Amino acid sequence: MAETESKRSRRVEFELLRILAMAGVVMNHVFNYGLDIYGDFRVDASSPVGALVWSVLEILKLMALPSVNCYILITGYFMIDRTELRLKGIWKVWSTTWFYAVGIYLLCVLLSIVPFEGKELLRHATPLLSNDYWFVTSYLILSLLAPFIAWALQRASKRQYQVALVIGGVICFQPLLGWLLMDKQQVLLFIYLFIIGGYIRKYADQALSMRQAVLVYIATMMVMFAYTLYKNHPLENTLYSVFAMAYHGLVLPLSVAMFYIAKAWRIVNVRFRNAILCLAPLSFAVYIIHTQPIVHNWLWAESAELLSRSNVCVLPLLCTIITLAVFAVCVLVDYLRISLSRFIRKTVSCIL
């Protein structure tokens, strides 16, 4: 009984990591499209206040970067022992994506927000082909490949598994061949993250304690922050950019450290555990809803206007508030969708 409870507790901790990861994805988008950090956004760091604001923004951005990686590490950790094709999970991801992609477009047509166009309907009805949701596309491809990867790795020795990790690291890790081979190769990175998550489950479950994982996390963050400071520090420059880093660069060890930290959490409060278990299944829809093209264009246009008119000192707080607001609204929308679906099924069942 104790062992079963331990497994359940660990699952709750990973569900919390899923929630935090999806919130991190939203925060990444707040920085990318709201603040427009890849455009002309700069912070005047010539004063102590300006330097502090830039530092907080940079740290928030760096903290949000491992989100996608952590999501895939969790998938590898739990699916490394499963060689059957998870058709139900694949269908759930695809059907939810299709529902929001098409549903939001048709709703906007009905509300006269956008005109009806056959070409646009086709685009929204084929979200994977149009690559409006790159994460979903790569995740579904990984889900289709996962049983075959798991089958192969179950038959590999520990040494062979380690060789696969090394080869994958050479190919994917940015300071090695990653800078040459990994341009927009999300599926390849997802496969490598899946392999890492599986290795942790099979051979390295206790490789890092909470304390060690925190130390690795802090050390990696310090190196990343120092690098962004270096990139911002040519002579006589006081306008600092908020830099992002590639998922397959230093973000990779940061993600693994974050994964171990989450694995070491112990959540015993029953209400908190129940809240996590209720919220986690709704969190995936957060990505689909807020990246739907019409929502995406409206959301970040409004956010960009708000952030551009705000005092620089409140930007870290505003970015956090926008992140939480977007997450909460999307979760509420998906909760209403699921509740309505259950009501309709129940009603139809009663009639029949």
JSON list of N, CA and C in Angstrom, two decimals, residues 193-258:
[
{"chain": "A", "resi": 193, "resn": "LEU", "atom": "N", "xyz": [14.77, 13.96, -25.93]},
{"chain": "A", "resi": 193, "resn": "LEU", "atom": "CA", "xyz": [14.23, 14.21, -24.60]},
{"chain": "A", "resi": 193, "resn": "LEU", "atom": "C", "xyz": [13.47, 12.99, -24.08]},
{"chain": "A", "resi": 194, "resn": "PHE", "atom": "N", "xyz": [12.75, 12.34, -24.97]},
{"chain": "A", "resi": 194, "resn": "PHE", "atom": "CA", "xyz": [12.03, 11.10, -24.61]},
{"chain": "A", "resi": 194, "resn": "PHE", "atom": "C", "xyz": [13.03, 10.05, -24.12]},
{"chain": "A", "resi": 195, "resn": "ILE", "atom": "N", "xyz": [14.15, 9.91, -24.82]},
{"chain": "A", "resi": 195, "resn": "ILE", "atom": "CA", "xyz": [15.18, 8.94, -24.44]},
{"chain": "A", "resi": 195, "resn": "ILE", "atom": "C", "xyz": [15.77, 9.30, -23.07]},
{"chain": "A", "resi": 196, "resn": "ILE", "atom": "N", "xyz": [16.01, 10.59, -22.83]},
{"chain": "A", "resi": 196, "resn": "ILE", "atom": "CA", "xyz": [16.54, 11.02, -21.53]},
{"chain": "A", "resi": 196, "resn": "ILE", "atom": "C", "xyz": [15.56, 10.70, -20.41]},
{"chain": "A", "resi": 197, "resn": "GLY", "atom": "N", "xyz": [14.27, 11.04, -20.63]},
{"chain": "A", "resi": 197, "resn": "GLY", "atom": "CA", "xyz": [13.26, 10.74, -19.61]},
{"chain": "A", "resi": 197, "resn": "GLY", "atom": "C", "xyz": [13.18, 9.26, -19.32]},
{"chain": "A", "resi": 198, "resn": "GLY", "atom": "N", "xyz": [13.28, 8.44, -20.37]},
{"chain": "A", "resi": 198, "resn": "GLY", "atom": "CA", "xyz": [13.25, 6.99, -20.19]},
{"chain": "A", "resi": 198, "resn": "GLY", "atom": "C", "xyz": [14.46, 6.48, -19.42]},
{"chain": "A", "resi": 199, "resn": "TYR", "atom": "N", "xyz": [15.63, 7.06, -19.71]},
{"chain": "A", "resi": 199, "resn": "TYR", "atom": "CA", "xyz": [16.85, 6.63, -19.01]},
{"chain": "A", "resi": 199, "resn": "TYR", "atom": "C", "xyz": [16.75, 6.95, -17.52]},
{"chain": "A", "resi": 200, "resn": "ILE", "atom": "N", "xyz": [16.22, 8.11, -17.20]},
{"chain": "A", "resi": 200, "resn": "ILE", "atom": "CA", "xyz": [16.04, 8.47, -15.79]},
{"chain": "A", "resi": 200, "resn": "ILE", "atom": "C", "xyz": [15.15, 7.44, -15.10]},
{"chain": "A", "resi": 201, "resn": "ARG", "atom": "N", "xyz": [14.08, 7.05, -15.76]},
{"chain": "A", "resi": 201, "resn": "ARG", "atom": "CA", "xyz": [13.14, 6.08, -15.17]},
{"chain": "A", "resi": 201, "resn": "ARG", "atom": "C", "xyz": [13.81, 4.72, -14.96]},
{"chain": "A", "resi": 202, "resn": "LYS", "atom": "N", "xyz": [14.62, 4.28, -15.93]},
{"chain": "A", "resi": 202, "resn": "LYS", "atom": "CA", "xyz": [15.17, 2.93, -15.89]},
{"chain": "A", "resi": 202, "resn": "LYS", "atom": "C", "xyz": [16.45, 2.83, -15.06]},
{"chain": "A", "resi": 203, "resn": "TYR", "atom": "N", "xyz": [17.30, 3.85, -15.14]},
{"chain": "A", "resi": 203, "resn": "TYR", "atom": "CA", "xyz": [18.64, 3.70, -14.56]},
{"chain": "A", "resi": 203, "resn": "TYR", "atom": "C", "xyz": [19.08, 4.84, -13.64]},
{"chain": "A", "resi": 204, "resn": "ALA", "atom": "N", "xyz": [18.40, 5.97, -13.66]},
{"chain": "A", "resi": 204, "resn": "ALA", "atom": "CA", "xyz": [18.92, 7.12, -12.92]},
{"chain": "A", "resi": 204, "resn": "ALA", "atom": "C", "xyz": [17.84, 7.81, -12.10]},
{"chain": "A", "resi": 205, "resn": "ASP", "atom": "N", "xyz": [16.92, 7.02, -11.57]},
{"chain": "A", "resi": 205, "resn": "ASP", "atom": "CA", "xyz": [15.80, 7.59, -10.83]},
{"chain": "A", "resi": 205, "resn": "ASP", "atom": "C", "xyz": [16.25, 8.38, -9.61]},
{"chain": "A", "resi": 206, "resn": "GLN", "atom": "N", "xyz": [17.34, 7.94, -8.99]},
{"chain": "A", "resi": 206, "resn": "GLN", "atom": "CA", "xyz": [17.84, 8.61, -7.79]},
{"chain": "A", "resi": 206, "resn": "GLN", "atom": "C", "xyz": [19.21, 9.25, -8.05]},
{"chain": "A", "resi": 207, "resn": "ALA", "atom": "N", "xyz": [19.51, 9.55, -9.29]},
{"chain": "A", "resi": 207, "resn": "ALA", "atom": "CA", "xyz": [20.85, 10.07, -9.62]},
{"chain": "A", "resi": 207, "resn": "ALA", "atom": "C", "xyz": [21.12, 11.43, -8.97]},
{"chain": "A", "resi": 208, "resn": "LEU", "atom": "N", "xyz": [20.08, 12.25, -8.86]},
{"chain": "A", "resi": 208, "resn": "LEU", "atom": "CA", "xyz": [20.24, 13.57, -8.24]},
{"chain": "A", "resi": 208, "resn": "LEU", "atom": "C", "xyz": [19.24, 13.72, -7.11]},
{"chain": "A", "resi": 209, "resn": "SER", "atom": "N", "xyz": [19.72, 14.12, -5.96]},
{"chain": "A", "resi": 209, "resn": "SER", "atom": "CA", "xyz": [18.83, 14.46, -4.86]},
{"chain": "A", "resi": 209, "resn": "SER", "atom": "C", "xyz": [18.24, 15.84, -5.12]},
{"chain": "A", "resi": 210, "resn": "MET", "atom": "N", "xyz": [17.27, 16.22, -4.32]},
{"chain": "A", "resi": 210, "resn": "MET", "atom": "CA", "xyz": [16.69, 17.56, -4.44]},
{"chain": "A", "resi": 210, "resn": "MET", "atom": "C", "xyz": [17.77, 18.63, -4.33]},
{"chain": "A", "resi": 211, "resn": "ARG", "atom": "N", "xyz": [18.65, 18.49, -3.34]},
{"chain": "A", "resi": 211, "resn": "ARG", "atom": "CA", "xyz": [19.70, 19.49, -3.13]},
{"chain": "A", "resi": 211, "resn": "ARG", "atom": "C", "xyz": [20.64, 19.56, -4.33]},
{"chain": "A", "resi": 212, "resn": "GLN", "atom": "N", "xyz": [21.05, 18.42, -4.85]},
{"chain": "A", "resi": 212, "resn": "GLN", "atom": "CA", "xyz": [21.94, 18.40, -6.00]},
{"chain": "A", "resi": 212, "resn": "GLN", "atom": "C", "xyz": [21.27, 18.99, -7.24]},
{"chain": "A", "resi": 213, "resn": "ALA", "atom": "N", "xyz": [20.00, 18.64, -7.44]},
{"chain": "A", "resi": 213, "resn": "ALA", "atom": "CA", "xyz": [19.27, 19.17, -8.59]},
{"chain": "A", "resi": 213, "resn": "ALA", "atom": "C", "xyz": [19.13, 20.69, -8.51]},
{"chain": "A", "resi": 214, "resn": "VAL", "atom": "N", "xyz": [18.85, 21.19, -7.31]},
{"chain": "A", "resi": 214, "resn": "VAL", "atom": "CA", "xyz": [18.74, 22.64, -7.12]},
{"chain": "A", "resi": 214, "resn": "VAL", "atom": "C", "xyz": [20.07, 23.32, -7.41]},
{"chain": "A", "resi": 215, "resn": "LEU", "atom": "N", "xyz": [21.17, 22.72, -6.96]},
{"chain": "A", "resi": 215, "resn": "LEU", "atom": "CA", "xyz": [22.49, 23.29, -7.22]},
{"chain": "A", "resi": 215, "resn": "LEU", "atom": "C", "xyz": [22.81, 23.32, -8.72]},
{"chain": "A", "resi": 216, "resn": "VAL", "atom": "N", "xyz": [22.47, 22.23, -9.42]},
{"chain": "A", "resi": 216, "resn": "VAL", "atom": "CA", "xyz": [22.67, 22.19, -10.88]},
{"chain": "A", "resi": 216, "resn": "VAL", "atom": "C", "xyz": [21.81, 23.25, -11.55]},
{"chain": "A", "resi": 217, "resn": "TYR", "atom": "N", "xyz": [20.57, 23.38, -11.09]},
{"chain": "A", "resi": 217, "resn": "TYR", "atom": "CA", "xyz": [19.65, 24.38, -11.66]},
{"chain": "A", "resi": 217, "resn": "TYR", "atom": "C", "xyz": [20.19, 25.79, -11.47]},
{"chain": "A", "resi": 218, "resn": "ILE", "atom": "N", "xyz": [20.61, 26.10, -10.26]},
{"chain": "A", "resi": 218, "resn": "ILE", "atom": "CA", "xyz": [21.11, 27.44, -9.97]},
{"chain": "A", "resi": 218, "resn": "ILE", "atom": "C", "xyz": [22.40, 27.72, -10.75]},
{"chain": "A", "resi": 219, "resn": "ALA", "atom": "N", "xyz": [23.29, 26.75, -10.78]},
{"chain": "A", "resi": 219, "resn": "ALA", "atom": "CA", "xyz": [24.56, 26.93, -11.50]},
{"chain": "A", "resi": 219, "resn": "ALA", "atom": "C", "xyz": [24.31, 27.16, -12.99]},
{"chain": "A", "resi": 220, "resn": "THR", "atom": "N", "xyz": [23.41, 26.39, -13.57]},
{"chain": "A", "resi": 220, "resn": "THR", "atom": "CA", "xyz": [23.11, 26.56, -14.99]},
{"chain": "A", "resi": 220, "resn": "THR", "atom": "C", "xyz": [22.46, 27.91, -15.25]},
{"chain": "A", "resi": 221, "resn": "MET", "atom": "N", "xyz": [21.54, 28.31, -14.37]},
{"chain": "A", "resi": 221, "resn": "MET", "atom": "CA", "xyz": [20.91, 29.62, -14.51]},
{"chain": "A", "resi": 221, "resn": "MET", "atom": "C", "xyz": [21.94, 30.73, -14.43]},
{"chain": "A", "resi": 222, "resn": "MET", "atom": "N", "xyz": [22.91, 30.60, -13.54]},
{"chain": "A", "resi": 222, "resn": "MET", "atom": "CA", "xyz": [23.95, 31.63, -13.40]},
{"chain": "A", "resi": 222, "resn": "MET", "atom": "C", "xyz": [24.78, 31.74, -14.68]},
{"chain": "A", "resi": 223, "resn": "VAL", "atom": "N", "xyz": [25.12, 30.58, -15.26]},
{"chain": "A", "resi": 223, "resn": "VAL", "atom": "CA", "xyz": [25.89, 30.59, -16.50]},
{"chain": "A", "resi": 223, "resn": "VAL", "atom": "C", "xyz": [25.08, 31.23, -17.62]},
{"chain": "A", "resi": 224, "resn": "MET", "atom": "N", "xyz": [23.81, 30.88, -17.72]},
{"chain": "A", "resi": 224, "resn": "MET", "atom": "CA", "xyz": [22.94, 31.44, -18.76]},
{"chain": "A", "resi": 224, "resn": "MET", "atom": "C", "xyz": [22.77, 32.94, -18.58]},
{"chain": "A", "resi": 225, "resn": "PHE", "atom": "N", "xyz": [22.57, 33.36, -17.33]},
{"chain": "A", "resi": 225, "resn": "PHE", "atom": "CA", "xyz": [22.41, 34.80, -17.06]},
{"chain": "A", "resi": 225, "resn": "PHE", "atom": "C", "xyz": [23.70, 35.54, -17.39]},
{"chain": "A", "resi": 226, "resn": "ALA", "atom": "N", "xyz": [24.83, 34.97, -17.01]},
{"chain": "A", "resi": 226, "resn": "ALA", "atom": "CA", "xyz": [26.12, 35.61, -17.30]},
{"chain": "A", "resi": 226, "resn": "ALA", "atom": "C", "xyz": [26.32, 35.75, -18.81]},
{"chain": "A", "resi": 227, "resn": "TYR", "atom": "N", "xyz": [25.88, 34.73, -19.56]},
{"chain": "A", "resi": 227, "resn": "TYR", "atom": "CA", "xyz": [26.03, 34.78, -21.01]},
{"chain": "A", "resi": 227, "resn": "TYR", "atom": "C", "xyz": [25.17, 35.90, -21.61]},
{"chain": "A", "resi": 228, "resn": "THR", "atom": "N", "xyz": [23.92, 36.04, -21.13]},
{"chain": "A", "resi": 228, "resn": "THR", "atom": "CA", "xyz": [23.06, 37.10, -21.64]},
{"chain": "A", "resi": 228, "resn": "THR", "atom": "C", "xyz": [23.61, 38.48, -21.26]},
{"chain": "A", "resi": 229, "resn": "LEU", "atom": "N", "xyz": [24.23, 38.57, -20.07]},
{"chain": "A", "resi": 229, "resn": "LEU", "atom": "CA", "xyz": [24.86, 39.82, -19.65]},
{"chain": "A", "resi": 229, "resn": "LEU", "atom": "C", "xyz": [26.04, 40.15, -20.55]},
{"chain": "A", "resi": 230, "resn": "TYR", "atom": "N", "xyz": [26.82, 39.14, -20.88]},
{"chain": "A", "resi": 230, "resn": "TYR", "atom": "CA", "xyz": [27.96, 39.31, -21.78]},
{"chain": "A", "resi": 230, "resn": "TYR", "atom": "C", "xyz": [27.51, 39.80, -23.16]},
{"chain": "A", "resi": 231, "resn": "LYS", "atom": "N", "xyz": [26.42, 39.21, -23.67]},
{"chain": "A", "resi": 231, "resn": "LYS", "atom": "CA", "xyz": [25.92, 39.60, -24.99]},
{"chain": "A", "resi": 231, "resn": "LYS", "atom": "C", "xyz": [25.38, 41.02, -25.01]},
{"chain": "A", "resi": 232, "resn": "ASN", "atom": "N", "xyz": [24.99, 41.51, -23.84]},
{"chain": "A", "resi": 232, "resn": "ASN", "atom": "CA", "xyz": [24.42, 42.86, -23.74]},
{"chain": "A", "resi": 232, "resn": "ASN", "atom": "C", "xyz": [25.46, 43.91, -23.38]},
{"chain": "A", "resi": 233, "resn": "HIS", "atom": "N", "xyz": [26.73, 43.55, -23.28]},
{"chain": "A", "resi": 233, "resn": "HIS", "atom": "CA", "xyz": [27.66, 44.45, -22.62]},
{"chain": "A", "resi": 233, "resn": "HIS", "atom": "C", "xyz": [28.81, 44.96, -23.51]},
{"chain": "A", "resi": 234, "resn": "PRO", "atom": "N", "xyz": [28.52, 45.31, -24.76]},
{"chain": "A", "resi": 234, "resn": "PRO", "atom": "CA", "xyz": [29.57, 46.03, -25.49]},
{"chain": "A", "resi": 234, "resn": "PRO", "atom": "C", "xyz": [29.77, 47.41, -24.90]},
{"chain": "A", "resi": 235, "resn": "LEU", "atom": "N", "xyz": [30.89, 48.01, -25.16]},
{"chain": "A", "resi": 235, "resn": "LEU", "atom": "CA", "xyz": [31.21, 49.31, -24.58]},
{"chain": "A", "resi": 235, "resn": "LEU", "atom": "C", "xyz": [30.15, 50.35, -24.95]},
{"chain": "A", "resi": 236, "resn": "GLU", "atom": "N", "xyz": [29.79, 51.16, -23.96]},
{"chain": "A", "resi": 236, "resn": "GLU", "atom": "CA", "xyz": [28.86, 52.29, -24.11]},
{"chain": "A", "resi": 236, "resn": "GLU", "atom": "C", "xyz": [27.43, 51.86, -24.45]},
{"chain": "A", "resi": 237, "resn": "ASN", "atom": "N", "xyz": [27.11, 50.60, -24.31]},
{"chain": "A", "resi": 237, "resn": "ASN", "atom": "CA", "xyz": [25.73, 50.16, -24.56]},
{"chain": "A", "resi": 237, "resn": "ASN", "atom": "C", "xyz": [24.97, 50.11, -23.25]},
{"chain": "A", "resi": 238, "resn": "THR", "atom": "N", "xyz": [23.82, 50.80, -23.19]},
{"chain": "A", "resi": 238, "resn": "THR", "atom": "CA", "xyz": [22.98, 50.77, -21.98]},
{"chain": "A", "resi": 238, "resn": "THR", "atom": "C", "xyz": [21.59, 50.23, -22.28]},
{"chain": "A", "resi": 239, "resn": "LEU", "atom": "N", "xyz": [21.26, 50.00, -23.54]},
{"chain": "A", "resi": 239, "resn": "LEU", "atom": "CA", "xyz": [19.96, 49.44, -23.91]},
{"chain": "A", "resi": 239, "resn": "LEU", "atom": "C", "xyz": [20.09, 47.93, -24.03]},
{"chain": "A", "resi": 240, "resn": "TYR", "atom": "N", "xyz": [19.56, 47.21, -23.04]},
{"chain": "A", "resi": 240, "resn": "TYR", "atom": "CA", "xyz": [19.75, 45.77, -22.95]},
{"chain": "A", "resi": 240, "resn": "TYR", "atom": "C", "xyz": [18.56, 45.02, -23.55]},
{"chain": "A", "resi": 241, "resn": "SER", "atom": "N", "xyz": [18.87, 43.95, -24.27]},
{"chain": "A", "resi": 241, "resn": "SER", "atom": "CA", "xyz": [17.84, 43.05, -24.79]},
{"chain": "A", "resi": 241, "resn": "SER", "atom": "C", "xyz": [17.61, 41.91, -23.81]},
{"chain": "A", "resi": 242, "resn": "VAL", "atom": "N", "xyz": [16.39, 41.36, -23.85]},
{"chain": "A", "resi": 242, "resn": "VAL", "atom": "CA", "xyz": [16.09, 40.13, -23.10]},
{"chain": "A", "resi": 242, "resn": "VAL", "atom": "C", "xyz": [16.33, 38.97, -24.06]},
{"chain": "A", "resi": 243, "resn": "PHE", "atom": "N", "xyz": [17.33, 38.15, -23.76]},
{"chain": "A", "resi": 243, "resn": "PHE", "atom": "CA", "xyz": [17.72, 37.08, -24.67]},
{"chain": "A", "resi": 243, "resn": "PHE", "atom": "C", "xyz": [17.06, 35.76, -24.29]},
{"chain": "A", "resi": 244, "resn": "ALA", "atom": "N", "xyz": [16.70, 35.01, -25.33]},
{"chain": "A", "resi": 244, "resn": "ALA", "atom": "CA", "xyz": [16.27, 33.62, -25.16]},
{"chain": "A", "resi": 244, "resn": "ALA", "atom": "C", "xyz": [17.41, 32.72, -25.58]},
{"chain": "A", "resi": 245, "resn": "MET", "atom": "N", "xyz": [17.28, 31.44, -25.30]},
{"chain": "A", "resi": 245, "resn": "MET", "atom": "CA", "xyz": [18.28, 30.46, -25.71]},
{"chain": "A", "resi": 245, "resn": "MET", "atom": "C", "xyz": [17.59, 29.25, -26.31]},
{"chain": "A", "resi": 246, "resn": "ALA", "atom": "N", "xyz": [18.31, 28.53, -27.14]},
{"chain": "A", "resi": 246, "resn": "ALA", "atom": "CA", "xyz": [17.75, 27.37, -27.83]},
{"chain": "A", "resi": 246, "resn": "ALA", "atom": "C", "xyz": [17.40, 26.27, -26.85]},
{"chain": "A", "resi": 247, "resn": "TYR", "atom": "N", "xyz": [16.31, 25.55, -27.13]},
{"chain": "A", "resi": 247, "resn": "TYR", "atom": "CA", "xyz": [15.87, 24.45, -26.27]},
{"chain": "A", "resi": 247, "resn": "TYR", "atom": "C", "xyz": [16.94, 23.36, -26.16]},
{"chain": "A", "resi": 248, "resn": "HIS", "atom": "N", "xyz": [17.80, 23.24, -27.17]},
{"chain": "A", "resi": 248, "resn": "HIS", "atom": "CA", "xyz": [18.80, 22.17, -27.16]},
{"chain": "A", "resi": 248, "resn": "HIS", "atom": "C", "xyz": [20.17, 22.67, -26.72]},
{"chain": "A", "resi": 249, "resn": "GLY", "atom": "N", "xyz": [20.21, 23.90, -26.17]},
{"chain": "A", "resi": 249, "resn": "GLY", "atom": "CA", "xyz": [21.46, 24.41, -25.63]},
{"chain": "A", "resi": 249, "resn": "GLY", "atom": "C", "xyz": [21.52, 24.22, -24.12]},
{"chain": "A", "resi": 250, "resn": "LEU", "atom": "N", "xyz": [21.90, 25.25, -23.39]},
{"chain": "A", "resi": 250, "resn": "LEU", "atom": "CA", "xyz": [21.97, 25.16, -21.93]},
{"chain": "A", "resi": 250, "resn": "LEU", "atom": "C", "xyz": [20.61, 24.92, -21.29]},
{"chain": "A", "resi": 251, "resn": "VAL", "atom": "N", "xyz": [19.56, 25.18, -22.06]},
{"chain": "A", "resi": 251, "resn": "VAL", "atom": "CA", "xyz": [18.21, 24.90, -21.56]},
{"chain": "A", "resi": 251, "resn": "VAL", "atom": "C", "xyz": [18.03, 23.40, -21.30]},
{"chain": "A", "resi": 252, "resn": "LEU", "atom": "N", "xyz": [18.78, 22.58, -22.02]},
{"chain": "A", "resi": 252, "resn": "LEU", "atom": "CA", "xyz": [18.65, 21.12, -21.87]},
{"chain": "A", "resi": 252, "resn": "LEU", "atom": "C", "xyz": [19.05, 20.65, -20.47]},
{"chain": "A", "resi": 253, "resn": "PRO", "atom": "N", "xyz": [20.26, 20.95, -19.97]},
{"chain": "A", "resi": 253, "resn": "PRO", "atom": "CA", "xyz": [20.57, 20.55, -18.59]},
{"chain": "A", "resi": 253, "resn": "PRO", "atom": "C", "xyz": [19.70, 21.24, -17.56]},
{"chain": "A", "resi": 254, "resn": "LEU", "atom": "N", "xyz": [19.28, 22.48, -17.86]},
{"chain": "A", "resi": 254, "resn": "LEU", "atom": "CA", "xyz": [18.38, 23.17, -16.95]},
{"chain": "A", "resi": 254, "resn": "LEU", "atom": "C", "xyz": [17.05, 22.42, -16.84]},
{"chain": "A", "resi": 255, "resn": "SER", "atom": "N", "xyz": [16.57, 21.90, -17.96]},
{"chain": "A", "resi": 255, "resn": "SER", "atom": "CA", "xyz": [15.32, 21.14, -17.97]},
{"chain": "A", "resi": 255, "resn": "SER", "atom": "C", "xyz": [15.44, 19.86, -17.16]},
{"chain": "A", "resi": 256, "resn": "VAL", "atom": "N", "xyz": [16.56, 19.16, -17.32]},
{"chain": "A", "resi": 256, "resn": "VAL", "atom": "CA", "xyz": [16.77, 17.92, -16.57]},
{"chain": "A", "resi": 256, "resn": "VAL", "atom": "C", "xyz": [16.82, 18.21, -15.07]},
{"chain": "A", "resi": 257, "resn": "ALA", "atom": "N", "xyz": [17.50, 19.29, -14.69]},
{"chain": "A", "resi": 257, "resn": "ALA", "atom": "CA", "xyz": [17.56, 19.66, -13.27]},
{"chain": "A", "resi": 257, "resn": "ALA", "atom": "C", "xyz": [16.17, 19.98, -12.74]},
{"chain": "A", "resi": 258, "resn": "MET", "atom": "N", "xyz": [15.37, 20.72, -13.54]},
{"chain": "A", "resi": 258, "resn": "MET", "atom": "CA", "xyz": [14.00, 21.04, -13.13]},
{"chain": "A", "resi": 258, "resn": "MET", "atom": "C", "xyz": [13.17, 19.77, -12.99]}
]
